[in-house]
């Protein structure tokens, strides 16, 4: 069989060209990867530098305390408010379909002994009975943090916050202002039960009828 030299030459040149392109693409890949890594490192450095340029130095009694990022502190406060919102809802909101579920969710947010005191009051007031037998709906909405202080060498927060509880029956709606007071500590976040990483180690509620 006669070998077609032209076809062989064409095939060889195509092979050489393909190898050249492959080498070029490989070089471009490594250059791009290097650029991306450098960009990530620069971005990380910028974040750290920005955080260091925006720190809060707290001094008491002439002692300089460790600095903290203002952004980080704001994040912690936002998570704290979110935790209070969740406590307000799960401790005080219920209807015939979710009493047990909301009580279980609340147990991840507040210590059980203080929760039992709150649940015991609702039980004594026949709130759970009304929800089951009469279709009464309890809905609690977080209003605001009234007072916030760092205690325990800054590792804990003493928090006072308010909520509005709506008790909705077939006839009318009663509104009750709830003022909550407790000490928050940091714990390991647990999603979805406690995504904020806060926990009330002690907790009490006061009730003030609005109508």
Coordinates of C-alpha atoms in Angstrom, one line a residue:
X1 CA 0.0 0.0 0.0
X2 CA 1.4 3.3 -1.0
X3 CA 1.7 5.8 1.7
X4 CA 0.4 9.2 1.0
X5 CA 3.2 11.5 2.1
X6 CA 1.0 14.6 1.8
X7 CA -1.6 13.1 4.2
X8 CA 1.2 12.1 6.6
X9 CA 2.7 15.5 6.5
X10 CA -0.7 17.2 7.0
X11 CA -1.5 14.8 9.9
X12 CA 1.9 15.5 11.5
X13 CA 1.5 19.2 11.2
X14 CA -2.0 19.0 12.7
X15 CA -0.6 17.0 15.6
X16 CA 2.2 19.5 16.2
X17 CA -0.3 22.4 16.1
X18 CA -2.6 20.6 18.5
X19 CA 0.3 20.1 21.0
X20 CA 1.2 23.7 20.7
X21 CA -2.3 24.8 21.5
X22 CA -2.4 22.3 24.4
X23 CA 0.8 23.8 25.8
X24 CA -0.6 27.3 25.3
X25 CA -3.9 26.4 27.1
X26 CA -1.9 24.8 29.9
X27 CA 0.2 27.9 30.4
X28 CA -2.9 30.1 30.3
X29 CA -4.5 27.9 32.9
X30 CA -1.6 28.2 35.3
X31 CA -1.4 31.9 34.7
X32 CA -5.1 32.3 35.4
X33 CA -4.9 30.1 38.5
X34 CA -1.9 32.1 39.8
X35 CA -3.8 35.3 39.2
X36 CA -6.9 34.0 41.1
X37 CA -4.8 32.9 44.0
X38 CA -3.1 36.2 44.2
X39 CA -6.4 38.0 43.9
X40 CA -7.8 36.0 46.8
X41 CA -4.8 36.6 48.9
X42 CA -5.0 40.4 48.2
X43 CA -8.7 40.4 49.0
X44 CA -8.1 38.6 52.3
X45 CA -5.3 41.0 53.2
X46 CA -7.6 44.0 52.4
X47 CA -10.4 42.6 54.6
X48 CA -7.9 42.1 57.5
X49 CA -6.4 45.5 57.0
X50 CA -9.8 47.1 56.8
X51 CA -10.8 45.4 60.0
X52 CA -7.7 46.6 61.8
X53 CA -8.4 50.1 60.6
X54 CA -11.8 50.0 62.1
X55 CA -11.4 48.7 65.7
X56 CA -12.9 49.7 68.9
X57 CA -10.6 50.1 71.9
X58 CA -12.4 49.9 75.2
X59 CA -10.6 51.2 78.3
X60 CA -11.8 51.1 81.8
X61 CA -9.8 52.2 84.8
X62 CA -6.9 53.2 82.5
X63 CA -6.5 49.6 81.3
X64 CA -6.4 49.0 77.6
X65 CA -8.6 46.0 76.7
X66 CA -8.1 43.8 73.6
X67 CA -9.5 45.4 70.5
X68 CA -12.5 44.1 68.6
X69 CA -13.7 44.8 65.1
X70 CA -16.6 47.2 65.0
X71 CA -18.1 45.1 62.2
X72 CA -17.8 42.0 64.3
X73 CA -19.4 43.7 67.3
X74 CA -22.3 44.9 65.2
X75 CA -22.8 41.3 63.9
X76 CA -22.9 40.0 67.5
X77 CA -25.5 42.6 68.4
X78 CA -27.6 41.8 65.3
X79 CA -27.5 38.1 66.2
X80 CA -28.5 39.0 69.8
X81 CA -31.5 40.9 68.5
X82 CA -32.4 37.9 66.3
X83 CA -32.2 35.6 69.3
X84 CA -34.5 37.8 71.3
X85 CA -36.9 37.8 68.3
X86 CA -36.9 34.0 68.2
X87 CA -37.3 33.7 72.0
X88 CA -40.3 36.1 71.9
X89 CA -41.9 34.0 69.2
X90 CA -41.3 30.4 70.2
X91 CA -41.9 30.9 73.9
X92 CA -45.2 32.8 73.6
X93 CA -46.7 31.9 70.2
X94 CA -48.8 28.8 69.7
X95 CA -52.0 27.4 68.4
X96 CA -53.7 24.0 68.2
X97 CA -51.1 22.8 65.6
X98 CA -47.8 23.9 67.0
X99 CA -47.8 24.0 70.9
X100 CA -45.3 21.1 71.3
X101 CA -43.2 22.1 68.3
X102 CA -42.7 25.7 69.5
X103 CA -42.0 24.5 73.1
X104 CA -39.3 22.2 71.7
X105 CA -37.7 25.0 69.7
X106 CA -37.8 27.3 72.7
X107 CA -35.8 24.7 74.7
X108 CA -32.7 25.4 72.5
X109 CA -32.9 29.1 73.2
X110 CA -33.7 29.4 77.0
X111 CA -32.9 27.2 80.0
X112 CA -35.6 24.6 80.7
X113 CA -36.3 25.6 84.3
X114 CA -37.2 29.1 83.4
X115 CA -39.1 27.9 80.4
X116 CA -41.2 25.6 82.6
X117 CA -42.2 28.6 84.7
X118 CA -43.5 30.5 81.6
X119 CA -45.2 27.4 80.2
X120 CA -46.7 26.7 83.7
X121 CA -48.3 30.2 83.7
X122 CA -49.9 29.5 80.3
X123 CA -51.1 26.2 81.6
X124 CA -52.5 27.7 84.7
X125 CA -54.3 30.4 82.7
X126 CA -55.8 27.7 80.5
X127 CA -54.1 29.2 77.4
X128 CA -53.1 25.9 76.0
X129 CA -56.6 24.5 76.7
X130 CA -58.2 27.4 74.9
X131 CA -55.9 26.9 71.9
X132 CA -56.7 23.2 71.7
X133 CA -60.5 23.3 72.5
X134 CA -61.5 26.8 71.3
X135 CA -59.1 27.5 68.5
X136 CA -57.6 30.5 70.2
X137 CA -54.4 31.7 68.6
X138 CA -51.4 33.2 70.5
X139 CA -49.0 35.3 68.4
X140 CA -46.1 37.2 69.9
X141 CA -44.1 39.8 68.0
X142 CA -40.8 41.1 69.1
X143 CA -40.8 44.9 69.5
X144 CA -37.3 46.1 70.6
X145 CA -34.4 45.7 72.9
X146 CA -35.0 48.1 75.9
X147 CA -31.7 47.7 77.6
X148 CA -28.4 45.9 76.9
X149 CA -25.4 45.6 79.2
X150 CA -22.2 43.5 79.0
X151 CA -21.6 41.6 82.3
X152 CA -19.3 38.9 83.4
X153 CA -16.1 40.5 82.1
X154 CA -17.8 41.1 78.8
X155 CA -18.6 37.5 78.2
X156 CA -22.3 37.8 79.0
X157 CA -25.2 40.2 78.2
X158 CA -27.9 41.4 80.5
X159 CA -30.8 42.0 78.2
X160 CA -34.3 43.5 78.6
X161 CA -36.6 43.4 75.6
X162 CA -40.3 43.9 74.9
X163 CA -42.8 42.1 72.8
X164 CA -46.5 42.3 72.0
X165 CA -48.7 39.2 72.5
X166 CA -51.9 39.0 70.5
X167 CA -54.5 36.6 71.8
X168 CA -57.0 36.0 69.0
X169 CA -60.3 34.3 69.5
X170 CA -63.4 34.2 67.4
X171 CA -64.8 37.2 69.3
X172 CA -61.9 39.6 69.8
X173 CA -58.2 40.1 70.0
X174 CA -56.5 40.9 73.3
X175 CA -53.1 42.5 73.4
X176 CA -50.5 42.1 76.1
X177 CA -47.1 43.7 76.5
X178 CA -44.4 41.3 77.6
X179 CA -41.2 42.6 79.1
X180 CA -38.5 39.9 79.1
X181 CA -35.3 40.0 81.2
X182 CA -32.4 37.6 81.2
X183 CA -28.7 36.9 80.9
X184 CA -27.4 35.8 77.5
X185 CA -24.3 33.6 77.1
X186 CA -22.5 32.5 73.9
X187 CA -22.8 28.9 72.9
X188 CA -22.0 26.9 69.8
X189 CA -24.5 27.7 67.1
X190 CA -26.8 24.8 66.1
X191 CA -28.8 25.1 62.9
X192 CA -31.7 25.3 62.6
X193 CA -32.5 25.1 66.3
X194 CA -30.2 27.9 67.5
X195 CA -28.4 29.5 64.6
X196 CA -27.4 32.7 66.5
X197 CA -25.2 31.0 69.1
X198 CA -26.8 32.7 72.1
X199 CA -28.6 31.1 75.0
X200 CA -30.5 32.6 78.0
X201 CA -29.0 31.0 81.1
X202 CA -31.8 32.8 83.2
X203 CA -35.0 34.3 81.9
X204 CA -38.2 35.9 83.3
X205 CA -41.2 37.6 81.8
X206 CA -43.7 40.2 83.0
X207 CA -47.1 40.8 81.5
X208 CA -49.0 44.1 81.0
X209 CA -52.5 44.1 79.4
X210 CA -52.9 46.7 76.7
X211 CA -56.6 46.6 76.3

